[in-house]
Amino acid sequence: NAGVTQTPKFRVLKTGQSMTLLCAQDMNHEYMYWYRQDPGMGLRLIHYSVGEGTTAKGEVPDGYNVSRLKKQNFLLGLESAAPSQTSVYFCASSQPRGAYEQYFGPGTRLTVT
Amino acid sequence: AQTVTQSQPEMSVQEAETVTLSCTYDTSESDYYLFWYKQPPSRQMILVIRQEAYKQQNATENRFSVNFQKAAKSFSLKISDSQLGDAAMYFCAYRSAYSNYQLIWGAGTKLIIKP
């Protein structure tokens, strides 16, 4: 099993450009999440999904959109990138039982100039 | 609202020795889960150990163990026989049993292993 994978691993954007980050999981997990990690801070939840076709806002959703058309994939979009969105982005997935342990992808480092 | 505090931005330990990382949290709930995640330089976030609040017994995973003090709202991580591969950022996280998604994260502690 590959677990949770993210594409791409690195990206540089100019202000105003758009892009989509792809997250894929092969563990048949129902729940998926997008986080951002900034220096000196813990992870902050951007959006999450509790199942195929559903999405919901997390703590810091502004400037991002998501889609979950297939159970195994969770896409994060930036329509008009801003320097404040420079960060490391993590995708995670979990099953809706027990401790709901989250399993993470390797992260995407995004720089917006 | 729940908060998680890691008061040690950085800790260092000699290889083969024991180190304890601190985590405190604030909640009014009685049922929740606590986690320690490790983030090595590769950036991958790895689950180290978890603790269910309703369990009195402290969780243990090989060289990693926790000291869970529910009344004090404290959840420290002890790493025994420290190894060079333990060098990483360590994050403490909290999940309410009444939330199906929200993890509350601490700011992390950087652990340095001295050879």
PDB file of N, CA and C in Angstrom, chain A residues 9 31 33 35 37 40 42-43 45 48 90 98-102 104-107 109, chain B residues 33 35 37 39 42-45 47 50 52 91 95 99-103 105-107:
ATOM      1  N   LYS A   9       5.205  17.559  -5.175  1.00  0.00           N
ATOM      2  CA  LYS A   9       5.935  17.695  -3.916  1.00  0.00           C
ATOM      3  C   LYS A   9       6.394  19.141  -3.699  1.00  0.00           C
ATOM      4  N   TYR A  31     -12.779   9.505   5.514  1.00  0.00           N
ATOM      5  CA  TYR A  31     -12.512  10.905   5.806  1.00  0.00           C
ATOM      6  C   TYR A  31     -11.186  11.331   5.202  1.00  0.00           C
ATOM      7  N   TYR A  33      -8.628  15.097   4.668  1.00  0.00           N
ATOM      8  CA  TYR A  33      -8.388  16.423   5.225  1.00  0.00           C
ATOM      9  C   TYR A  33      -7.282  17.122   4.445  1.00  0.00           C
ATOM     10  N   TYR A  35      -4.529  20.241   5.336  1.00  0.00           N
ATOM     11  CA  TYR A  35      -3.956  21.130   6.343  1.00  0.00           C
ATOM     12  C   TYR A  35      -2.886  22.003   5.685  1.00  0.00           C
ATOM     13  N   GLN A  37       0.774  23.978   7.072  1.00  0.00           N
ATOM     14  CA  GLN A  37       1.726  24.082   8.177  1.00  0.00           C
ATOM     15  C   GLN A  37       2.642  25.257   7.927  1.00  0.00           C
ATOM     16  N   GLY A  40       6.661  27.487  13.102  1.00  0.00           N
ATOM     17  CA  GLY A  40       6.336  27.802  14.490  1.00  0.00           C
ATOM     18  C   GLY A  40       4.902  27.527  14.885  1.00  0.00           C
ATOM     19  N   GLY A  42       1.401  24.723  14.725  1.00  0.00           N
ATOM     20  CA  GLY A  42       0.899  23.391  14.431  1.00  0.00           C
ATOM     21  C   GLY A  42       0.114  23.434  13.132  1.00  0.00           C
ATOM     22  N   LEU A  43      -0.412  22.301  12.758  1.00  0.00           N
ATOM     23  CA  LEU A  43      -1.191  22.229  11.524  1.00  0.00           C
ATOM     24  C   LEU A  43      -2.541  22.931  11.704  1.00  0.00           C
ATOM     25  N   LEU A  45      -6.375  23.216   9.884  1.00  0.00           N
ATOM     26  CA  LEU A  45      -7.261  22.529   8.956  1.00  0.00           C
ATOM     27  C   LEU A  45      -7.882  23.519   7.974  1.00  0.00           C
ATOM     28  N   TYR A  48     -12.185  19.696   4.910  1.00  0.00           N
ATOM     29  CA  TYR A  48     -12.205  18.264   5.114  1.00  0.00           C
ATOM     30  C   TYR A  48     -13.413  17.663   4.408  1.00  0.00           C
ATOM     31  N   PHE A  90      -0.459  19.587   3.759  1.00  0.00           N
ATOM     32  CA  PHE A  90      -0.556  18.162   4.046  1.00  0.00           C
ATOM     33  C   PHE A  90      -1.976  17.682   3.831  1.00  0.00           C
ATOM     34  N   GLY A  98     -13.308   4.601  16.280  1.00  0.00           N
ATOM     35  CA  GLY A  98     -12.231   4.609  17.264  1.00  0.00           C
ATOM     36  C   GLY A  98     -11.632   5.988  17.420  1.00  0.00           C
ATOM     37  N   ALA A  99     -10.330   6.039  17.403  1.00  0.00           N
ATOM     38  CA  ALA A  99      -9.614   7.296  17.628  1.00  0.00           C
ATOM     39  C   ALA A  99      -9.568   8.181  16.384  1.00  0.00           C
ATOM     40  N   TYR A 100     -10.083   7.692  15.260  1.00  0.00           N
ATOM     41  CA  TYR A 100     -10.018   8.454  13.994  1.00  0.00           C
ATOM     42  C   TYR A 100      -8.575   8.867  13.714  1.00  0.00           C
ATOM     43  N   GLU A 101      -7.653   7.967  13.898  1.00  0.00           N
ATOM     44  CA  GLU A 101      -6.256   8.288  13.643  1.00  0.00           C
ATOM     45  C   GLU A 101      -6.070   8.762  12.214  1.00  0.00           C
ATOM     46  N   GLN A 102      -5.342   9.842  12.088  1.00  0.00           N
ATOM     47  CA  GLN A 102      -5.134  10.405  10.761  1.00  0.00           C
ATOM     48  C   GLN A 102      -3.764   9.982  10.235  1.00  0.00           C
ATOM     49  N   PHE A 104      -0.981  10.660   7.209  1.00  0.00           N
ATOM     50  CA  PHE A 104      -0.608  11.831   6.426  1.00  0.00           C
ATOM     51  C   PHE A 104       0.174  11.480   5.170  1.00  0.00           C
ATOM     52  N   GLY A 105       0.026  12.355   4.184  1.00  0.00           N
ATOM     53  CA  GLY A 105       0.883  12.309   3.010  1.00  0.00           C
ATOM     54  C   GLY A 105       2.191  13.023   3.287  1.00  0.00           C
ATOM     55  N   PRO A 106       3.111  13.036   2.318  1.00  0.00           N
ATOM     56  CA  PRO A 106       4.445  13.593   2.524  1.00  0.00           C
ATOM     57  C   PRO A 106       4.502  15.118   2.449  1.00  0.00           C
ATOM     58  N   GLY A 107       3.417  15.752   2.063  1.00  0.00           N
ATOM     59  CA  GLY A 107       3.397  17.212   2.029  1.00  0.00           C
ATOM     60  C   GLY A 107       3.778  17.794   0.670  1.00  0.00           C
ATOM     61  N   ARG A 109       5.349  21.490  -0.707  1.00  0.00           N
ATOM     62  CA  ARG A 109       5.861  22.819  -0.364  1.00  0.00           C
ATOM     63  C   ARG A 109       5.494  23.775  -1.476  1.00  0.00           C
TER      64      ARG A 109
ATOM     65  N   TYR B  33      -9.363  12.049  22.765  1.00  0.00           N
ATOM     66  CA  TYR B  33      -8.180  11.279  22.396  1.00  0.00           C
ATOM     67  C   TYR B  33      -6.990  12.226  22.295  1.00  0.00           C
ATOM     68  N   PHE B  35      -2.809  12.466  20.956  1.00  0.00           N
ATOM     69  CA  PHE B  35      -1.853  11.854  20.040  1.00  0.00           C
ATOM     70  C   PHE B  35      -0.506  12.556  20.132  1.00  0.00           C
ATOM     71  N   TYR B  37       2.575  12.990  17.354  1.00  0.00           N
ATOM     72  CA  TYR B  37       3.052  12.769  15.998  1.00  0.00           C
ATOM     73  C   TYR B  37       4.505  13.218  15.908  1.00  0.00           C
ATOM     74  N   GLN B  39       7.529  14.429  13.207  1.00  0.00           N
ATOM     75  CA  GLN B  39       7.789  14.938  11.863  1.00  0.00           C
ATOM     76  C   GLN B  39       9.302  15.066  11.662  1.00  0.00           C
ATOM     77  N   SER B  42      12.260  14.756   6.732  1.00  0.00           N
ATOM     78  CA  SER B  42      11.586  14.377   5.482  1.00  0.00           C
ATOM     79  C   SER B  42      10.195  15.005   5.372  1.00  0.00           C
ATOM     80  N   ARG B  43       9.696  15.568   6.430  1.00  0.00           N
ATOM     81  CA  ARG B  43       8.386  16.258   6.505  1.00  0.00           C
ATOM     82  C   ARG B  43       7.217  15.315   6.769  1.00  0.00           C
ATOM     83  N   GLN B  44       7.403  14.030   6.564  1.00  0.00           N
ATOM     84  CA  GLN B  44       6.293  13.091   6.732  1.00  0.00           C
ATOM     85  C   GLN B  44       5.809  13.097   8.177  1.00  0.00           C
ATOM     86  N   MET B  45       4.539  13.264   8.389  1.00  0.00           N
ATOM     87  CA  MET B  45       3.946  13.262   9.728  1.00  0.00           C
ATOM     88  C   MET B  45       3.594  11.826  10.086  1.00  0.00           C
ATOM     89  N   LEU B  47       2.396   9.021  13.047  1.00  0.00           N
ATOM     90  CA  LEU B  47       1.771   8.807  14.349  1.00  0.00           C
ATOM     91  C   LEU B  47       2.701   7.978  15.227  1.00  0.00           C
ATOM     92  N   ARG B  50      -0.978   6.989  20.740  1.00  0.00           N
ATOM     93  CA  ARG B  50      -2.241   7.628  21.046  1.00  0.00           C
ATOM     94  C   ARG B  50      -2.733   7.158  22.419  1.00  0.00           C
ATOM     95  N   GLU B  52      -6.431   7.069  24.781  1.00  0.00           N
ATOM     96  CA  GLU B  52      -7.853   7.358  24.967  1.00  0.00           C
ATOM     97  C   GLU B  52      -8.054   7.867  26.376  1.00  0.00           C
ATOM     98  N   PHE B  91       4.780  16.705  17.665  1.00  0.00           N
ATOM     99  CA  PHE B  91       3.554  17.465  17.851  1.00  0.00           C
ATOM    100  C   PHE B  91       2.571  16.674  18.704  1.00  0.00           C
ATOM    101  N   ARG B  95      -8.152  15.349  20.110  1.00  0.00           N
ATOM    102  CA  ARG B  95      -9.414  15.238  19.379  1.00  0.00           C
ATOM    103  C   ARG B  95     -10.527  14.946  20.360  1.00  0.00           C
ATOM    104  N   SER B  99     -16.261  15.216  18.215  1.00  0.00           N
ATOM    105  CA  SER B  99     -15.958  15.762  16.895  1.00  0.00           C
ATOM    106  C   SER B  99     -15.459  14.638  16.017  1.00  0.00           C
ATOM    107  N   ASN B 100     -15.916  14.615  14.780  1.00  0.00           N
ATOM    108  CA  ASN B 100     -15.475  13.528  13.911  1.00  0.00           C
ATOM    109  C   ASN B 100     -14.307  13.927  13.022  1.00  0.00           C
ATOM    110  N   TYR B 101     -13.778  15.123  13.237  1.00  0.00           N
ATOM    111  CA  TYR B 101     -12.716  15.525  12.326  1.00  0.00           C
ATOM    112  C   TYR B 101     -11.655  16.413  12.947  1.00  0.00           C
ATOM    113  N   GLN B 102     -12.006  17.240  13.890  1.00  0.00           N
ATOM    114  CA  GLN B 102     -11.121  18.318  14.318  1.00  0.00           C
ATOM    115  C   GLN B 102     -10.004  17.825  15.223  1.00  0.00           C
ATOM    116  N   LEU B 103      -8.772  17.956  14.748  1.00  0.00           N
ATOM    117  CA  LEU B 103      -7.599  17.749  15.589  1.00  0.00           C
ATOM    118  C   LEU B 103      -7.078  19.128  15.988  1.00  0.00           C
ATOM    119  N   TRP B 105      -3.882  21.077  17.412  1.00  0.00           N
ATOM    120  CA  TRP B 105      -2.457  20.792  17.436  1.00  0.00           C
ATOM    121  C   TRP B 105      -1.686  21.759  18.329  1.00  0.00           C
ATOM    122  N   GLY B 106      -0.653  21.230  18.966  1.00  0.00           N
ATOM    123  CA  GLY B 106       0.319  22.087  19.606  1.00  0.00           C
ATOM    124  C   GLY B 106       1.293  22.631  18.567  1.00  0.00           C
ATOM    125  N   ALA B 107       2.155  23.552  18.999  1.00  0.00           N
ATOM    126  CA  ALA B 107       3.098  24.203  18.080  1.00  0.00           C
ATOM    127  C   ALA B 107       4.331  23.363  17.807  1.00  0.00           C
TER     128      ALA B 107
END
